[in-house]
Amino acid sequence: MLDAEQSGFAWGEETVTELLLLAAGPEVRAFPFNKRQEGGKDGTGADWLWWWIGDGGVSFGALVQAKRLKKKPGGRWDLDFDYNGGKQWASLMRAAQALQVAPTYALYMGSPRYRHPVACTKRQHPEDFTLCLRCIRKTVTLLPALLLAPGSALGSDPAWAYDLAVPMEDLVDPRRYVAATPSYPGLELGPDLERFLFSAQTGPKRVAKELVEQIRRVRASQYGLATADPVDMTSEEYTLPTLPDDRLHVGEPYFPNILRGLRNSPPGYLLELLVNDDPETVSELALGLDDVSLAGVVIVDQRDR
């Protein structure tokens, strides 16, 4: 991104995504679809279906849509969350629901110099933003799309979204973990969910928990009683089959929105991809769902070798 900025190029989402996937390393493997395989009503797609696979087969899936930081006159930030009057956001939510994975945004923030004067929250921040490791790591970040519903406070504040988002680099590193969650006041948590939230997690569970934790931080600042009614995820495939119905001010229940992507074992087509390296194995998935248009599948293999 820095090279593009210095050369006067306006780097686009699809270009950056392809470069990111090419440079991501052996744990991250991309399987791009051709135009016939991408599916959807118009046969094209820009969103990638990401799956993290960990030890014992535990897996987490997210449908990821890229959002590029643009700077308006005067340096004002714009991540275009309300693109096309919110229709793009609604399409992402429908597609993630159809695939039963977590709808997620990847924020492409450009170089630390491009983001100036907005910095990370590090104390005694270096004057040269390119010397801040945290700013460098936040060049590409992930954030639950549910937080950015049309009309939400976060959706109209790109700097807040940037501050809340977690570096993608952290989420593909199997050695990193997310600590126990402080509290969920007013919610009755089942024993499995309680263990998940109040224990440190690694691998696919870390990714799922990190996205839930981002929503929890926003929910904790909102007024309104927590909703304790459960939502049943009836399939045995789900790692956490019963979840609270608690909601943000805008949108659907956030626990199922994220944790439906957490599975006891990966879908069969992922295993076929790992064995055959052939995107044809998922063509039926893409072509059989009218609301789903995919650029391809990404597998982050975090299993011990």
PDB file of C-alpha atoms in Angstrom:
ATOM      1  CA  MET A   1       0.000   0.000   0.000  1.00  0.00           C
ATOM      2  CA  LEU A   2       2.859   2.368   0.814  1.00  0.00           C
ATOM      3  CA  ASP A   3       4.441   1.730  -2.600  1.00  0.00           C
ATOM      4  CA  ALA A   4       1.103   2.433  -4.280  1.00  0.00           C
ATOM      5  CA  GLU A   5       0.640   5.645  -2.305  1.00  0.00           C
ATOM      6  CA  GLN A   6       4.135   6.868  -3.153  1.00  0.00           C
ATOM      7  CA  SER A   7       3.547   6.105  -6.847  1.00  0.00           C
ATOM      8  CA  GLY A   8       0.204   7.877  -6.932  1.00  0.00           C
ATOM      9  CA  PHE A   9      -1.917   4.734  -7.341  1.00  0.00           C
ATOM     10  CA  ALA A  10      -5.283   4.451  -5.599  1.00  0.00           C
ATOM     11  CA  TRP A  11      -5.035   0.884  -4.326  1.00  0.00           C
ATOM     12  CA  GLY A  12      -8.317  -1.001  -4.632  1.00  0.00           C
ATOM     13  CA  GLU A  13      -9.876  -3.667  -2.443  1.00  0.00           C
ATOM     14  CA  GLU A  14      -9.532  -6.542  -4.906  1.00  0.00           C
ATOM     15  CA  THR A  15      -5.882  -5.774  -5.700  1.00  0.00           C
ATOM     16  CA  VAL A  16      -4.909  -5.520  -2.032  1.00  0.00           C
ATOM     17  CA  THR A  17      -6.810  -8.719  -1.214  1.00  0.00           C
ATOM     18  CA  GLU A  18      -4.946 -10.670  -3.880  1.00  0.00           C
ATOM     19  CA  LEU A  19      -1.560  -9.311  -2.756  1.00  0.00           C
ATOM     20  CA  LEU A  20      -2.420 -10.045   0.875  1.00  0.00           C
ATOM     21  CA  LEU A  21      -3.354 -13.648   0.136  1.00  0.00           C
ATOM     22  CA  LEU A  22      -0.250 -14.200  -1.983  1.00  0.00           C
ATOM     23  CA  ALA A  23       2.022 -12.928   0.796  1.00  0.00           C
ATOM     24  CA  ALA A  24       0.203 -14.455   3.765  1.00  0.00           C
ATOM     25  CA  GLY A  25       2.392 -17.529   4.197  1.00  0.00           C
ATOM     26  CA  PRO A  26       1.980 -21.301   4.177  1.00  0.00           C
ATOM     27  CA  GLU A  27      -0.763 -21.395   6.838  1.00  0.00           C
ATOM     28  CA  VAL A  28      -3.072 -19.310   4.631  1.00  0.00           C
ATOM     29  CA  ARG A  29      -4.225 -20.843   1.356  1.00  0.00           C
ATOM     30  CA  ALA A  30      -6.536 -19.135  -1.114  1.00  0.00           C
ATOM     31  CA  PHE A  31      -8.755 -20.893  -3.643  1.00  0.00           C
ATOM     32  CA  PRO A  32     -10.087 -18.272  -6.094  1.00  0.00           C
ATOM     33  CA  PHE A  33     -13.216 -19.050  -8.076  1.00  0.00           C
ATOM     34  CA  ASN A  34     -13.517 -18.506 -11.777  1.00  0.00           C
ATOM     35  CA  LYS A  35     -16.488 -16.475 -13.011  1.00  0.00           C
ATOM     36  CA  ARG A  36     -18.664 -19.534 -13.541  1.00  0.00           C
ATOM     37  CA  GLN A  37     -18.080 -20.742  -9.995  1.00  0.00           C
ATOM     38  CA  GLU A  38     -18.639 -17.467  -8.188  1.00  0.00           C
ATOM     39  CA  GLY A  39     -22.400 -17.891  -8.189  1.00  0.00           C
ATOM     40  CA  GLY A  40     -24.969 -15.355  -7.099  1.00  0.00           C
ATOM     41  CA  LYS A  41     -27.567 -13.814  -9.349  1.00  0.00           C
ATOM     42  CA  ASP A  42     -25.049 -11.938 -11.494  1.00  0.00           C
ATOM     43  CA  GLY A  43     -22.221 -14.460 -11.423  1.00  0.00           C
ATOM     44  CA  THR A  44     -19.657 -12.151  -9.819  1.00  0.00           C
ATOM     45  CA  GLY A  45     -18.333 -11.796  -6.313  1.00  0.00           C
ATOM     46  CA  ALA A  46     -15.766  -9.858  -4.294  1.00  0.00           C
ATOM     47  CA  ASP A  47     -16.302 -11.374  -0.820  1.00  0.00           C
ATOM     48  CA  TRP A  48     -14.112 -14.218   0.406  1.00  0.00           C
ATOM     49  CA  LEU A  49     -15.291 -17.102   2.584  1.00  0.00           C
ATOM     50  CA  TRP A  50     -12.637 -17.561   5.284  1.00  0.00           C
ATOM     51  CA  TRP A  51     -12.285 -20.686   7.423  1.00  0.00           C
ATOM     52  CA  TRP A  52      -9.858 -21.206  10.292  1.00  0.00           C
ATOM     53  CA  ILE A  53      -9.176 -24.889  11.079  1.00  0.00           C
ATOM     54  CA  GLY A  54      -7.617 -25.919  14.391  1.00  0.00           C
ATOM     55  CA  ASP A  55      -6.655 -29.014  16.331  1.00  0.00           C
ATOM     56  CA  GLY A  56      -9.376 -31.604  16.733  1.00  0.00           C
ATOM     57  CA  GLY A  57     -11.199 -30.183  13.717  1.00  0.00           C
ATOM     58  CA  VAL A  58     -12.651 -27.146  15.514  1.00  0.00           C
ATOM     59  CA  SER A  59     -13.279 -24.524  12.825  1.00  0.00           C
ATOM     60  CA  PHE A  60     -14.550 -20.983  12.440  1.00  0.00           C
ATOM     61  CA  GLY A  61     -16.039 -19.462   9.288  1.00  0.00           C
ATOM     62  CA  ALA A  62     -16.500 -15.814   8.320  1.00  0.00           C
ATOM     63  CA  LEU A  63     -17.694 -14.124   5.143  1.00  0.00           C
ATOM     64  CA  VAL A  64     -15.266 -11.235   4.693  1.00  0.00           C
ATOM     65  CA  GLN A  65     -15.912  -8.075   2.704  1.00  0.00           C
ATOM     66  CA  ALA A  66     -13.135  -5.533   2.153  1.00  0.00           C
ATOM     67  CA  LYS A  67     -13.522  -1.833   2.899  1.00  0.00           C
ATOM     68  CA  ARG A  68     -10.803   0.587   1.784  1.00  0.00           C
ATOM     69  CA  LEU A  69     -10.078   3.773   3.714  1.00  0.00           C
ATOM     70  CA  LYS A  70     -10.626   6.864   1.589  1.00  0.00           C
ATOM     71  CA  LYS A  71      -9.659  10.364   2.611  1.00  0.00           C
ATOM     72  CA  LYS A  72     -12.009  13.178   1.738  1.00  0.00           C
ATOM     73  CA  PRO A  73     -11.038  16.847   1.375  1.00  0.00           C
ATOM     74  CA  GLY A  74      -9.598  18.110   4.627  1.00  0.00           C
ATOM     75  CA  GLY A  75      -8.377  14.622   5.566  1.00  0.00           C
ATOM     76  CA  ARG A  76     -11.798  13.353   6.671  1.00  0.00           C
ATOM     77  CA  TRP A  77     -11.972   9.545   6.773  1.00  0.00           C
ATOM     78  CA  ASP A  78     -14.528   7.504   4.873  1.00  0.00           C
ATOM     79  CA  LEU A  79     -14.910   3.706   4.909  1.00  0.00           C
ATOM     80  CA  ASP A  80     -18.177   3.791   2.974  1.00  0.00           C
ATOM     81  CA  PHE A  81     -20.070   1.465   5.323  1.00  0.00           C
ATOM     82  CA  ASP A  82     -23.407   2.768   4.002  1.00  0.00           C
ATOM     83  CA  TYR A  83     -22.503   2.131   0.354  1.00  0.00           C
ATOM     84  CA  ASN A  84     -25.529   1.983  -1.945  1.00  0.00           C
ATOM     85  CA  GLY A  85     -27.839   3.113   0.822  1.00  0.00           C
ATOM     86  CA  GLY A  86     -26.957   0.165   3.052  1.00  0.00           C
ATOM     87  CA  LYS A  87     -27.871  -2.439   0.419  1.00  0.00           C
ATOM     88  CA  GLN A  88     -24.315  -3.807   0.297  1.00  0.00           C
ATOM     89  CA  TRP A  89     -24.343  -4.328   4.085  1.00  0.00           C
ATOM     90  CA  ALA A  90     -27.727  -6.078   3.880  1.00  0.00           C
ATOM     91  CA  SER A  91     -26.452  -8.326   1.085  1.00  0.00           C
ATOM     92  CA  LEU A  92     -23.432  -9.329   3.183  1.00  0.00           C
ATOM     93  CA  MET A  93     -25.694 -10.151   6.128  1.00  0.00           C
ATOM     94  CA  ARG A  94     -27.997 -12.296   3.965  1.00  0.00           C
ATOM     95  CA  ALA A  95     -25.107 -14.176   2.396  1.00  0.00           C
ATOM     96  CA  ALA A  96     -23.491 -14.884   5.774  1.00  0.00           C
ATOM     97  CA  GLN A  97     -26.842 -16.112   7.092  1.00  0.00           C
ATOM     98  CA  ALA A  98     -27.210 -18.448   4.100  1.00  0.00           C
ATOM     99  CA  LEU A  99     -23.698 -19.816   4.650  1.00  0.00           C
ATOM    100  CA  GLN A 100     -24.145 -19.866   8.459  1.00  0.00           C
ATOM    101  CA  VAL A 101     -20.918 -17.963   9.089  1.00  0.00           C
ATOM    102  CA  ALA A 102     -20.026 -14.613  10.686  1.00  0.00           C
ATOM    103  CA  PRO A 103     -20.436 -11.485   8.484  1.00  0.00           C
ATOM    104  CA  THR A 104     -17.189  -9.542   8.800  1.00  0.00           C
ATOM    105  CA  TYR A 105     -15.467  -6.491   7.356  1.00  0.00           C
ATOM    106  CA  ALA A 106     -11.767  -6.350   6.509  1.00  0.00           C
ATOM    107  CA  LEU A 107     -10.639  -2.741   6.825  1.00  0.00           C
ATOM    108  CA  TYR A 108      -7.793  -1.771   4.490  1.00  0.00           C
ATOM    109  CA  MET A 109      -6.344   1.280   6.195  1.00  0.00           C
ATOM    110  CA  GLY A 110      -3.318   2.076   4.023  1.00  0.00           C
ATOM    111  CA  SER A 111       0.083   2.899   5.457  1.00  0.00           C
ATOM    112  CA  PRO A 112       0.449   4.533   8.897  1.00  0.00           C
ATOM    113  CA  ARG A 113       1.533   7.674   7.052  1.00  0.00           C
ATOM    114  CA  TYR A 114      -1.691   7.648   5.024  1.00  0.00           C
ATOM    115  CA  ARG A 115      -3.741   7.423   8.234  1.00  0.00           C
ATOM    116  CA  HIS A 116      -2.060  10.464   9.782  1.00  0.00           C
ATOM    117  CA  PRO A 117      -3.091  12.241  11.988  1.00  0.00           C
ATOM    118  CA  VAL A 118      -5.157   9.336  13.387  1.00  0.00           C
ATOM    119  CA  ALA A 119      -2.901   7.016  15.375  1.00  0.00           C
ATOM    120  CA  CYS A 120      -3.395   3.890  17.435  1.00  0.00           C
ATOM    121  CA  THR A 121      -3.976   4.247  21.168  1.00  0.00           C
ATOM    122  CA  LYS A 122      -0.367   3.545  22.144  1.00  0.00           C
ATOM    123  CA  ARG A 123       0.985   5.929  24.764  1.00  0.00           C
ATOM    124  CA  GLN A 124       4.012   8.023  23.798  1.00  0.00           C
ATOM    125  CA  HIS A 125       3.319   7.369  20.146  1.00  0.00           C
ATOM    126  CA  PRO A 126       6.368   7.931  17.887  1.00  0.00           C
ATOM    127  CA  GLU A 127       6.184  11.059  15.773  1.00  0.00           C
ATOM    128  CA  ASP A 128       6.959   8.968  12.696  1.00  0.00           C
ATOM    129  CA  PHE A 129       3.912   6.692  12.369  1.00  0.00           C
ATOM    130  CA  THR A 130       5.885   4.199  10.270  1.00  0.00           C
ATOM    131  CA  LEU A 131       7.956   3.363  13.376  1.00  0.00           C
ATOM    132  CA  CYS A 132       4.922   2.209  15.386  1.00  0.00           C
ATOM    133  CA  LEU A 133       4.538  -1.571  15.215  1.00  0.00           C
ATOM    134  CA  ARG A 134       0.921  -1.410  16.384  1.00  0.00           C
ATOM    135  CA  CYS A 135       0.021   1.029  13.602  1.00  0.00           C
ATOM    136  CA  ILE A 136       1.756  -1.226  11.078  1.00  0.00           C
ATOM    137  CA  ARG A 137      -0.168  -4.269  12.320  1.00  0.00           C
ATOM    138  CA  LYS A 138      -3.443  -2.366  11.953  1.00  0.00           C
ATOM    139  CA  THR A 139      -2.948  -1.881   8.220  1.00  0.00           C
ATOM    140  CA  VAL A 140      -5.498  -4.681   7.687  1.00  0.00           C
ATOM    141  CA  THR A 141      -8.027  -5.295  10.456  1.00  0.00           C
ATOM    142  CA  LEU A 142     -11.246  -7.253  11.023  1.00  0.00           C
ATOM    143  CA  LEU A 143     -14.507  -6.028  12.531  1.00  0.00           C
ATOM    144  CA  PRO A 144     -17.959  -7.681  12.851  1.00  0.00           C
ATOM    145  CA  ALA A 145     -20.288  -6.285  10.191  1.00  0.00           C
ATOM    146  CA  LEU A 146     -23.161  -6.338  12.699  1.00  0.00           C
ATOM    147  CA  LEU A 147     -21.582  -3.341  14.439  1.00  0.00           C
ATOM    148  CA  LEU A 148     -21.851  -1.302  11.258  1.00  0.00           C
ATOM    149  CA  ALA A 149     -25.559  -1.586  10.536  1.00  0.00           C
ATOM    150  CA  PRO A 150     -27.094   1.447   8.789  1.00  0.00           C
ATOM    151  CA  GLY A 151     -27.918   3.984  11.456  1.00  0.00           C
ATOM    152  CA  SER A 152     -25.395   2.673  13.976  1.00  0.00           C
ATOM    153  CA  ALA A 153     -23.026   5.064  15.743  1.00  0.00           C
ATOM    154  CA  LEU A 154     -19.970   3.027  14.779  1.00  0.00           C
ATOM    155  CA  GLY A 155     -20.922   3.037  11.110  1.00  0.00           C
ATOM    156  CA  SER A 156     -20.731   6.823  11.007  1.00  0.00           C
ATOM    157  CA  ASP A 157     -17.393   7.034  12.851  1.00  0.00           C
ATOM    158  CA  PRO A 158     -14.534   5.422  10.848  1.00  0.00           C
ATOM    159  CA  ALA A 159     -11.895   6.375  13.435  1.00  0.00           C
ATOM    160  CA  TRP A 160     -13.843   4.548  16.153  1.00  0.00           C
ATOM    161  CA  ALA A 161     -14.201   1.506  13.892  1.00  0.00           C
ATOM    162  CA  TYR A 162     -10.446   1.564  13.272  1.00  0.00           C
ATOM    163  CA  ASP A 163      -9.714   1.752  16.989  1.00  0.00           C
ATOM    164  CA  LEU A 164     -12.007  -1.195  17.767  1.00  0.00           C
ATOM    165  CA  ALA A 165     -10.904  -3.469  14.901  1.00  0.00           C
ATOM    166  CA  VAL A 166      -8.348  -6.233  15.513  1.00  0.00           C
ATOM    167  CA  PRO A 167      -5.324  -6.766  13.223  1.00  0.00           C
ATOM    168  CA  MET A 168      -5.833  -9.640  10.799  1.00  0.00           C
ATOM    169  CA  GLU A 169      -2.193 -10.546  11.390  1.00  0.00           C
ATOM    170  CA  ASP A 170      -3.101 -11.410  14.981  1.00  0.00           C
ATOM    171  CA  LEU A 171      -5.948 -13.682  13.905  1.00  0.00           C
ATOM    172  CA  VAL A 172      -3.908 -15.867  11.560  1.00  0.00           C
ATOM    173  CA  ASP A 173      -1.135 -16.403  14.118  1.00  0.00           C
ATOM    174  CA  PRO A 174      -1.892 -19.701  15.936  1.00  0.00           C
ATOM    175  CA  ARG A 175       0.394 -18.767  18.833  1.00  0.00           C
ATOM    176  CA  ARG A 176      -1.592 -15.728  19.902  1.00  0.00           C
ATOM    177  CA  TYR A 177      -4.507 -15.987  22.308  1.00  0.00           C
ATOM    178  CA  VAL A 178      -7.258 -13.784  23.660  1.00  0.00           C
ATOM    179  CA  ALA A 179      -7.605 -13.568  27.418  1.00  0.00           C
ATOM    180  CA  ALA A 180     -10.701 -14.294  29.473  1.00  0.00           C
ATOM    181  CA  THR A 181     -13.617 -11.887  29.054  1.00  0.00           C
ATOM    182  CA  PRO A 182     -14.346  -9.632  32.087  1.00  0.00           C
ATOM    183  CA  SER A 183     -18.137  -9.939  32.387  1.00  0.00           C
ATOM    184  CA  TYR A 184     -21.529 -10.147  30.684  1.00  0.00           C
ATOM    185  CA  PRO A 185     -23.829  -8.576  33.295  1.00  0.00           C
ATOM    186  CA  GLY A 186     -27.488  -9.554  33.150  1.00  0.00           C
ATOM    187  CA  LEU A 187     -26.986 -12.569  30.902  1.00  0.00           C
ATOM    188  CA  GLU A 188     -27.555 -16.168  31.874  1.00  0.00           C
ATOM    189  CA  LEU A 189     -24.764 -18.073  30.180  1.00  0.00           C
ATOM    190  CA  GLY A 190     -24.831 -21.813  29.615  1.00  0.00           C
ATOM    191  CA  PRO A 191     -21.847 -23.792  30.938  1.00  0.00           C
ATOM    192  CA  ASP A 192     -20.257 -24.270  27.494  1.00  0.00           C
ATOM    193  CA  LEU A 193     -20.564 -20.595  26.586  1.00  0.00           C
ATOM    194  CA  GLU A 194     -19.326 -19.555  30.020  1.00  0.00           C
ATOM    195  CA  ARG A 195     -16.225 -21.723  29.601  1.00  0.00           C
ATOM    196  CA  PHE A 196     -15.655 -20.276  26.152  1.00  0.00           C
ATOM    197  CA  LEU A 197     -15.946 -16.655  27.302  1.00  0.00           C
ATOM    198  CA  PHE A 198     -14.071 -16.932  30.591  1.00  0.00           C
ATOM    199  CA  SER A 199     -11.107 -18.982  29.374  1.00  0.00           C
ATOM    200  CA  ALA A 200      -8.182 -17.924  27.209  1.00  0.00           C
ATOM    201  CA  GLN A 201      -8.601 -19.201  23.639  1.00  0.00           C
ATOM    202  CA  THR A 202      -6.304 -19.947  20.721  1.00  0.00           C
ATOM    203  CA  GLY A 203      -6.814 -20.937  17.085  1.00  0.00           C
ATOM    204  CA  PRO A 204     -10.312 -20.733  15.556  1.00  0.00           C
ATOM    205  CA  LYS A 205     -11.916 -20.194  18.970  1.00  0.00           C
ATOM    206  CA  ARG A 206      -9.680 -17.168  19.467  1.00  0.00           C
ATOM    207  CA  VAL A 207     -10.938 -15.629  16.214  1.00  0.00           C
ATOM    208  CA  ALA A 208     -14.578 -16.203  17.170  1.00  0.00           C
ATOM    209  CA  LYS A 209     -14.075 -14.881  20.674  1.00  0.00           C
ATOM    210  CA  GLU A 210     -12.229 -11.791  19.457  1.00  0.00           C
ATOM    211  CA  LEU A 211     -15.166 -10.843  17.223  1.00  0.00           C
ATOM    212  CA  VAL A 212     -17.632 -11.412  20.084  1.00  0.00           C
ATOM    213  CA  GLU A 213     -15.443  -9.325  22.374  1.00  0.00           C
ATOM    214  CA  GLN A 214     -15.508  -6.417  19.910  1.00  0.00           C
ATOM    215  CA  ILE A 215     -19.309  -6.436  20.041  1.00  0.00           C
ATOM    216  CA  ARG A 216     -19.297  -6.778  23.837  1.00  0.00           C
ATOM    217  CA  ARG A 217     -17.269  -3.582  24.170  1.00  0.00           C
ATOM    218  CA  VAL A 218     -19.881  -1.667  22.188  1.00  0.00           C
ATOM    219  CA  ARG A 219     -22.799  -3.365  23.957  1.00  0.00           C
ATOM    220  CA  ALA A 220     -21.329  -2.473  27.362  1.00  0.00           C
ATOM    221  CA  SER A 221     -21.645   1.225  26.500  1.00  0.00           C
ATOM    222  CA  GLN A 222     -25.319   0.958  25.536  1.00  0.00           C
ATOM    223  CA  TYR A 223     -28.282   1.416  27.829  1.00  0.00           C
ATOM    224  CA  GLY A 224     -30.966  -1.225  27.940  1.00  0.00           C
ATOM    225  CA  LEU A 225     -31.429  -4.479  29.778  1.00  0.00           C
ATOM    226  CA  ALA A 226     -29.678  -7.574  28.546  1.00  0.00           C
ATOM    227  CA  THR A 227     -31.930 -10.223  27.027  1.00  0.00           C
ATOM    228  CA  ALA A 228     -31.515 -13.604  28.646  1.00  0.00           C
ATOM    229  CA  ASP A 229     -33.812 -15.615  26.356  1.00  0.00           C
ATOM    230  CA  PRO A 230     -31.851 -18.376  24.608  1.00  0.00           C
ATOM    231  CA  VAL A 231     -31.465 -18.956  20.886  1.00  0.00           C
ATOM    232  CA  ASP A 232     -31.108 -22.618  19.969  1.00  0.00           C
ATOM    233  CA  MET A 233     -28.611 -23.586  17.287  1.00  0.00           C
ATOM    234  CA  THR A 234     -30.127 -26.995  16.703  1.00  0.00           C
ATOM    235  CA  SER A 235     -27.451 -28.696  14.599  1.00  0.00           C
ATOM    236  CA  GLU A 236     -24.824 -30.810  16.346  1.00  0.00           C
ATOM    237  CA  GLU A 237     -22.246 -29.171  14.075  1.00  0.00           C
ATOM    238  CA  TYR A 238     -22.207 -26.025  16.217  1.00  0.00           C
ATOM    239  CA  THR A 239     -19.704 -25.848  19.056  1.00  0.00           C
ATOM    240  CA  LEU A 240     -22.086 -23.739  21.182  1.00  0.00           C
ATOM    241  CA  PRO A 241     -25.665 -24.909  20.480  1.00  0.00           C
ATOM    242  CA  THR A 242     -27.537 -22.538  22.865  1.00  0.00           C
ATOM    243  CA  LEU A 243     -26.798 -18.812  22.934  1.00  0.00           C
ATOM    244  CA  PRO A 244     -28.347 -15.688  24.538  1.00  0.00           C
ATOM    245  CA  ASP A 245     -30.682 -13.500  22.470  1.00  0.00           C
ATOM    246  CA  ASP A 246     -29.053 -10.231  23.571  1.00  0.00           C
ATOM    247  CA  ARG A 247     -28.944  -7.478  20.916  1.00  0.00           C
ATOM    248  CA  LEU A 248     -27.327  -4.178  20.112  1.00  0.00           C
ATOM    249  CA  HIS A 249     -29.585  -1.169  19.535  1.00  0.00           C
ATOM    250  CA  VAL A 250     -29.526  -2.018  15.822  1.00  0.00           C
ATOM    251  CA  GLY A 251     -29.547  -5.492  14.313  1.00  0.00           C
ATOM    252  CA  GLU A 252     -30.050  -9.138  15.188  1.00  0.00           C
ATOM    253  CA  PRO A 253     -28.824 -11.138  18.242  1.00  0.00           C
ATOM    254  CA  TYR A 254     -25.050 -10.860  18.231  1.00  0.00           C
ATOM    255  CA  PHE A 255     -24.042 -14.178  19.795  1.00  0.00           C
ATOM    256  CA  PRO A 256     -25.597 -16.329  17.017  1.00  0.00           C
ATOM    257  CA  ASN A 257     -24.488 -13.824  14.374  1.00  0.00           C
ATOM    258  CA  ILE A 258     -20.851 -14.601  15.210  1.00  0.00           C
ATOM    259  CA  LEU A 259     -20.830 -18.005  16.882  1.00  0.00           C
ATOM    260  CA  ARG A 260     -22.841 -19.845  14.215  1.00  0.00           C
ATOM    261  CA  GLY A 261     -19.484 -19.838  12.413  1.00  0.00           C
ATOM    262  CA  LEU A 262     -17.843 -21.894  15.178  1.00  0.00           C
ATOM    263  CA  ARG A 263     -18.092 -25.600  14.362  1.00  0.00           C
ATOM    264  CA  ASN A 264     -16.944 -28.880  15.861  1.00  0.00           C
ATOM    265  CA  SER A 265     -15.575 -29.943  12.479  1.00  0.00           C
ATOM    266  CA  PRO A 266     -14.932 -28.199   9.149  1.00  0.00           C
ATOM    267  CA  PRO A 267     -17.429 -28.509   6.295  1.00  0.00           C
ATOM    268  CA  GLY A 268     -16.650 -31.376   3.955  1.00  0.00           C
ATOM    269  CA  TYR A 269     -15.809 -29.098   1.039  1.00  0.00           C
ATOM    270  CA  LEU A 270     -12.913 -27.596   3.037  1.00  0.00           C
ATOM    271  CA  LEU A 271     -11.349 -30.992   3.570  1.00  0.00           C
ATOM    272  CA  GLU A 272     -11.751 -31.699  -0.137  1.00  0.00           C
ATOM    273  CA  LEU A 273     -10.041 -28.423  -0.965  1.00  0.00           C
ATOM    274  CA  LEU A 274      -7.088 -29.265   1.267  1.00  0.00           C
ATOM    275  CA  VAL A 275      -6.726 -32.649  -0.407  1.00  0.00           C
ATOM    276  CA  ASN A 276      -7.518 -31.793  -4.028  1.00  0.00           C
ATOM    277  CA  ASP A 277      -6.609 -28.084  -4.373  1.00  0.00           C
ATOM    278  CA  ASP A 278      -9.668 -27.808  -6.619  1.00  0.00           C
ATOM    279  CA  PRO A 279     -12.232 -24.989  -6.221  1.00  0.00           C
ATOM    280  CA  GLU A 280     -14.655 -27.079  -8.293  1.00  0.00           C
ATOM    281  CA  THR A 281     -15.475 -28.904  -5.049  1.00  0.00           C
ATOM    282  CA  VAL A 282     -17.256 -25.825  -3.692  1.00  0.00           C
ATOM    283  CA  SER A 283     -18.944 -24.721  -6.908  1.00  0.00           C
ATOM    284  CA  GLU A 284     -22.269 -26.204  -5.804  1.00  0.00           C
ATOM    285  CA  LEU A 285     -22.092 -24.150  -2.606  1.00  0.00           C
ATOM    286  CA  ALA A 286     -21.626 -20.932  -4.571  1.00  0.00           C
ATOM    287  CA  LEU A 287     -24.030 -21.680  -7.398  1.00  0.00           C
ATOM    288  CA  GLY A 288     -26.819 -23.063  -5.244  1.00  0.00           C
ATOM    289  CA  LEU A 289     -27.453 -19.924  -3.190  1.00  0.00           C
ATOM    290  CA  ASP A 290     -28.964 -16.901  -4.947  1.00  0.00           C
ATOM    291  CA  ASP A 291     -27.770 -14.417  -2.341  1.00  0.00           C
ATOM    292  CA  VAL A 292     -24.153 -15.613  -2.326  1.00  0.00           C
ATOM    293  CA  SER A 293     -21.489 -14.291  -4.702  1.00  0.00           C
ATOM    294  CA  LEU A 294     -17.986 -15.362  -3.742  1.00  0.00           C
ATOM    295  CA  ALA A 295     -14.511 -14.470  -4.964  1.00  0.00           C
ATOM    296  CA  GLY A 296     -13.211 -17.680  -3.419  1.00  0.00           C
ATOM    297  CA  VAL A 297     -12.369 -19.557  -0.238  1.00  0.00           C
ATOM    298  CA  VAL A 298      -9.480 -18.918   2.172  1.00  0.00           C
ATOM    299  CA  ILE A 299      -8.320 -21.609   4.595  1.00  0.00           C
ATOM    300  CA  VAL A 300      -6.152 -20.711   7.597  1.00  0.00           C
ATOM    301  CA  ASP A 301      -4.733 -24.032   8.757  1.00  0.00           C
ATOM    302  CA  GLN A 302      -3.790 -23.692  12.439  1.00  0.00           C
ATOM    303  CA  ARG A 303      -3.459 -27.395  13.194  1.00  0.00           C
ATOM    304  CA  ASP A 304      -0.262 -28.625  14.834  1.00  0.00           C
ATOM    305  CA  ARG A 305       1.989 -30.427  12.388  1.00  0.00           C
TER     306      ARG A 305
END
